[in-house]
Amino acid sequence: MSSKETQTDPKRSKKIAEEEPKSTKNVTTQTTLEVKPKPAQPAAQLIQKILDCQFEIFGIVQGVSFRMYTMRRAEKLGVRGWCMNTPRNTFTGQIQGYEPAFEAMRLWLEHTGSPTSRIDKCIFGTTNILQEFTFDSFTIRNE
């Protein structure tokens, strides 16, 4: 055997290393990636208030599709509760919703209503904070 044959050829060693199976090479060179969670937000920011109140509206609010428009607006906003016409020719009900939707519904009841209605006065009862909804949806009740 010549001295040339016993010496390791650097080019041959490099070629052998490249021919190693990929799976063996990957196992020996794995890198662990540590993912840090985002800091937790305060619980107050995650929990929205559920607000509830009763209302009565005076003016031209019967015979002008006020109930139907109210139900559509409530469903669009995600507000729950009920509404109905009264024998005194007023319109009454109860609304429940997360604060932004609840406030939008109050403004709509007080200032907008159905297209052909006329709102002279709107009285809202005490606004209560609920732990959970007491209605599953918004409904129209019969007188």
PDB file of C-alpha atoms in Angstrom:
ATOM      1  CA  MET A   1       0.000   0.000   0.000  1.00  0.00           C
ATOM      2  CA  SER A   2       1.445   3.334  -0.925  1.00  0.00           C
ATOM      3  CA  SER A   3       1.538   6.278   1.402  1.00  0.00           C
ATOM      4  CA  LYS A   4      -0.928   7.993  -0.865  1.00  0.00           C
ATOM      5  CA  GLU A   5      -3.566   5.345  -0.211  1.00  0.00           C
ATOM      6  CA  THR A   6      -3.316   5.506   3.592  1.00  0.00           C
ATOM      7  CA  GLN A   7      -3.705   9.263   3.753  1.00  0.00           C
ATOM      8  CA  THR A   8      -7.223  10.645   3.834  1.00  0.00           C
ATOM      9  CA  ASP A   9      -8.119  12.582   0.759  1.00  0.00           C
ATOM     10  CA  PRO A  10      -9.913  15.832   1.875  1.00  0.00           C
ATOM     11  CA  LYS A  11     -12.009  15.967  -1.320  1.00  0.00           C
ATOM     12  CA  ARG A  12     -13.137  12.365  -0.801  1.00  0.00           C
ATOM     13  CA  SER A  13     -14.110  13.071   2.860  1.00  0.00           C
ATOM     14  CA  LYS A  14     -16.215  16.059   1.819  1.00  0.00           C
ATOM     15  CA  LYS A  15     -17.963  13.994  -0.835  1.00  0.00           C
ATOM     16  CA  ILE A  16     -18.768  11.212   1.662  1.00  0.00           C
ATOM     17  CA  ALA A  17     -20.212  13.753   4.147  1.00  0.00           C
ATOM     18  CA  GLU A  18     -22.491  15.155   1.439  1.00  0.00           C
ATOM     19  CA  GLU A  19     -23.740  11.670   0.619  1.00  0.00           C
ATOM     20  CA  GLU A  20     -24.890  10.972   4.177  1.00  0.00           C
ATOM     21  CA  PRO A  21     -28.642  10.459   4.455  1.00  0.00           C
ATOM     22  CA  LYS A  22     -30.464  13.746   5.166  1.00  0.00           C
ATOM     23  CA  SER A  23     -32.401  12.301   8.115  1.00  0.00           C
ATOM     24  CA  THR A  24     -29.217  11.471  10.010  1.00  0.00           C
ATOM     25  CA  LYS A  25     -27.777  14.886   9.314  1.00  0.00           C
ATOM     26  CA  ASN A  26     -30.982  16.661  10.441  1.00  0.00           C
ATOM     27  CA  VAL A  27     -31.192  14.714  13.675  1.00  0.00           C
ATOM     28  CA  THR A  28     -27.738  15.837  14.715  1.00  0.00           C
ATOM     29  CA  THR A  29     -28.288  19.492  13.779  1.00  0.00           C
ATOM     30  CA  GLN A  30     -31.833  20.199  15.024  1.00  0.00           C
ATOM     31  CA  THR A  31     -32.487  23.631  16.452  1.00  0.00           C
ATOM     32  CA  THR A  32     -35.101  24.239  19.116  1.00  0.00           C
ATOM     33  CA  LEU A  33     -37.250  27.304  18.531  1.00  0.00           C
ATOM     34  CA  GLU A  34     -38.700  28.824  21.668  1.00  0.00           C
ATOM     35  CA  VAL A  35     -41.947  30.725  21.196  1.00  0.00           C
ATOM     36  CA  LYS A  36     -42.792  33.113  23.988  1.00  0.00           C
ATOM     37  CA  PRO A  37     -46.492  33.869  24.536  1.00  0.00           C
ATOM     38  CA  LYS A  38     -47.708  37.444  24.343  1.00  0.00           C
ATOM     39  CA  PRO A  39     -48.215  39.094  27.724  1.00  0.00           C
ATOM     40  CA  ALA A  40     -51.699  38.474  29.074  1.00  0.00           C
ATOM     41  CA  GLN A  41     -54.183  41.322  28.840  1.00  0.00           C
ATOM     42  CA  PRO A  42     -55.942  42.411  32.008  1.00  0.00           C
ATOM     43  CA  ALA A  43     -59.203  40.519  32.511  1.00  0.00           C
ATOM     44  CA  ALA A  44     -61.157  43.780  32.426  1.00  0.00           C
ATOM     45  CA  GLN A  45     -60.187  44.300  28.782  1.00  0.00           C
ATOM     46  CA  LEU A  46     -61.275  40.796  27.778  1.00  0.00           C
ATOM     47  CA  ILE A  47     -64.703  40.800  29.432  1.00  0.00           C
ATOM     48  CA  GLN A  48     -67.349  43.082  27.932  1.00  0.00           C
ATOM     49  CA  LYS A  49     -70.234  44.336  30.036  1.00  0.00           C
ATOM     50  CA  ILE A  50     -73.717  43.048  29.269  1.00  0.00           C
ATOM     51  CA  LEU A  51     -76.145  45.936  29.757  1.00  0.00           C
ATOM     52  CA  ASP A  52     -79.925  45.755  30.157  1.00  0.00           C
ATOM     53  CA  CYS A  53     -82.777  48.261  30.355  1.00  0.00           C
ATOM     54  CA  GLN A  54     -86.464  48.701  29.635  1.00  0.00           C
ATOM     55  CA  PHE A  55     -87.800  51.485  27.436  1.00  0.00           C
ATOM     56  CA  GLU A  56     -91.023  53.177  26.348  1.00  0.00           C
ATOM     57  CA  ILE A  57     -91.391  55.360  23.267  1.00  0.00           C
ATOM     58  CA  PHE A  58     -94.114  57.978  22.712  1.00  0.00           C
ATOM     59  CA  GLY A  59     -95.206  59.546  19.422  1.00  0.00           C
ATOM     60  CA  ILE A  60     -96.389  58.003  16.165  1.00  0.00           C
ATOM     61  CA  VAL A  61     -94.992  54.539  16.837  1.00  0.00           C
ATOM     62  CA  GLN A  62     -97.907  52.231  15.988  1.00  0.00           C
ATOM     63  CA  GLY A  63     -99.013  51.330  12.484  1.00  0.00           C
ATOM     64  CA  VAL A  64     -95.605  52.375  11.118  1.00  0.00           C
ATOM     65  CA  SER A  65     -93.741  49.016  11.286  1.00  0.00           C
ATOM     66  CA  PHE A  66     -91.825  50.121  14.382  1.00  0.00           C
ATOM     67  CA  ARG A  67     -91.751  46.579  15.818  1.00  0.00           C
ATOM     68  CA  MET A  68     -90.381  45.041  12.620  1.00  0.00           C
ATOM     69  CA  TYR A  69     -87.692  47.708  12.172  1.00  0.00           C
ATOM     70  CA  THR A  70     -86.736  47.432  15.842  1.00  0.00           C
ATOM     71  CA  MET A  71     -86.321  43.673  15.583  1.00  0.00           C
ATOM     72  CA  ARG A  72     -84.213  44.007  12.416  1.00  0.00           C
ATOM     73  CA  ARG A  73     -81.959  46.619  14.037  1.00  0.00           C
ATOM     74  CA  ALA A  74     -81.574  44.519  17.193  1.00  0.00           C
ATOM     75  CA  GLU A  75     -80.643  41.428  15.168  1.00  0.00           C
ATOM     76  CA  LYS A  76     -78.138  43.433  13.112  1.00  0.00           C
ATOM     77  CA  LEU A  77     -76.477  44.758  16.277  1.00  0.00           C
ATOM     78  CA  GLY A  78     -76.646  41.463  18.176  1.00  0.00           C
ATOM     79  CA  VAL A  79     -78.982  42.913  20.808  1.00  0.00           C
ATOM     80  CA  ARG A  80     -81.440  40.652  22.631  1.00  0.00           C
ATOM     81  CA  GLY A  81     -84.762  41.358  24.319  1.00  0.00           C
ATOM     82  CA  TRP A  82     -88.312  42.065  23.215  1.00  0.00           C
ATOM     83  CA  CYS A  83     -90.670  44.816  22.065  1.00  0.00           C
ATOM     84  CA  MET A  84     -94.423  45.372  21.763  1.00  0.00           C
ATOM     85  CA  ASN A  85     -97.146  47.946  21.173  1.00  0.00           C
ATOM     86  CA  THR A  86     -99.148  49.006  24.226  1.00  0.00           C
ATOM     87  CA  PRO A  87    -102.865  49.838  24.612  1.00  0.00           C
ATOM     88  CA  ARG A  88    -101.756  53.443  25.394  1.00  0.00           C
ATOM     89  CA  ASN A  89    -100.454  53.796  21.787  1.00  0.00           C
ATOM     90  CA  THR A  90     -96.832  53.675  22.925  1.00  0.00           C
ATOM     91  CA  PHE A  91     -94.079  51.233  22.115  1.00  0.00           C
ATOM     92  CA  THR A  92     -92.243  49.396  24.899  1.00  0.00           C
ATOM     93  CA  GLY A  93     -89.648  46.706  25.397  1.00  0.00           C
ATOM     94  CA  GLN A  94     -86.409  45.581  26.929  1.00  0.00           C
ATOM     95  CA  ILE A  95     -82.931  45.431  25.396  1.00  0.00           C
ATOM     96  CA  GLN A  96     -79.788  43.553  26.427  1.00  0.00           C
ATOM     97  CA  GLY A  97     -76.421  43.680  24.748  1.00  0.00           C
ATOM     98  CA  TYR A  98     -72.707  44.237  24.995  1.00  0.00           C
ATOM     99  CA  GLU A  99     -71.998  47.892  25.708  1.00  0.00           C
ATOM    100  CA  PRO A 100     -71.246  49.191  22.165  1.00  0.00           C
ATOM    101  CA  ALA A 101     -74.251  47.426  20.599  1.00  0.00           C
ATOM    102  CA  PHE A 102     -76.485  48.346  23.536  1.00  0.00           C
ATOM    103  CA  GLU A 103     -75.622  52.050  23.198  1.00  0.00           C
ATOM    104  CA  ALA A 104     -76.142  51.949  19.418  1.00  0.00           C
ATOM    105  CA  MET A 105     -79.591  50.399  19.938  1.00  0.00           C
ATOM    106  CA  ARG A 106     -80.537  53.039  22.520  1.00  0.00           C
ATOM    107  CA  LEU A 107     -79.588  55.823  20.111  1.00  0.00           C
ATOM    108  CA  TRP A 108     -81.542  54.177  17.290  1.00  0.00           C
ATOM    109  CA  LEU A 109     -84.658  53.830  19.485  1.00  0.00           C
ATOM    110  CA  GLU A 110     -84.418  57.409  20.726  1.00  0.00           C
ATOM    111  CA  HIS A 111     -83.603  59.175  17.461  1.00  0.00           C
ATOM    112  CA  THR A 112     -84.304  56.994  14.410  1.00  0.00           C
ATOM    113  CA  GLY A 113     -87.011  54.335  14.662  1.00  0.00           C
ATOM    114  CA  SER A 114     -88.895  53.213  11.577  1.00  0.00           C
ATOM    115  CA  PRO A 115     -88.896  55.469   8.483  1.00  0.00           C
ATOM    116  CA  THR A 116     -92.485  56.710   8.916  1.00  0.00           C
ATOM    117  CA  SER A 117     -92.506  56.958  12.719  1.00  0.00           C
ATOM    118  CA  ARG A 118     -92.261  60.116  14.795  1.00  0.00           C
ATOM    119  CA  ILE A 119     -90.521  59.838  18.149  1.00  0.00           C
ATOM    120  CA  ASP A 120     -91.732  62.510  20.565  1.00  0.00           C
ATOM    121  CA  LYS A 121     -90.240  61.100  23.751  1.00  0.00           C
ATOM    122  CA  CYS A 122     -88.230  58.050  24.762  1.00  0.00           C
ATOM    123  CA  ILE A 123     -87.906  56.950  28.375  1.00  0.00           C
ATOM    124  CA  PHE A 124     -85.257  54.439  29.390  1.00  0.00           C
ATOM    125  CA  GLY A 125     -85.352  52.649  32.723  1.00  0.00           C
ATOM    126  CA  THR A 126     -82.320  52.045  34.895  1.00  0.00           C
ATOM    127  CA  THR A 127     -79.427  50.441  33.041  1.00  0.00           C
ATOM    128  CA  ASN A 128     -78.321  47.264  34.798  1.00  0.00           C
ATOM    129  CA  ILE A 129     -75.122  45.260  34.367  1.00  0.00           C
ATOM    130  CA  LEU A 130     -75.813  41.544  33.929  1.00  0.00           C
ATOM    131  CA  GLN A 131     -73.567  38.539  34.518  1.00  0.00           C
ATOM    132  CA  GLU A 132     -75.192  36.743  31.585  1.00  0.00           C
ATOM    133  CA  PHE A 133     -77.955  37.267  29.030  1.00  0.00           C
ATOM    134  CA  THR A 134     -81.505  36.415  30.089  1.00  0.00           C
ATOM    135  CA  PHE A 135     -82.822  36.380  26.491  1.00  0.00           C
ATOM    136  CA  ASP A 136     -81.651  34.173  23.627  1.00  0.00           C
ATOM    137  CA  SER A 137     -82.763  36.529  20.849  1.00  0.00           C
ATOM    138  CA  PHE A 138     -84.891  39.581  20.123  1.00  0.00           C
ATOM    139  CA  THR A 139     -88.637  38.953  19.788  1.00  0.00           C
ATOM    140  CA  ILE A 140     -91.864  40.815  19.126  1.00  0.00           C
ATOM    141  CA  ARG A 141     -94.494  40.234  21.801  1.00  0.00           C
ATOM    142  CA  ASN A 142     -98.249  40.509  21.327  1.00  0.00           C
ATOM    143  CA  GLU A 143    -100.175  43.190  23.213  1.00  0.00           C
TER     144      GLU A 143
END
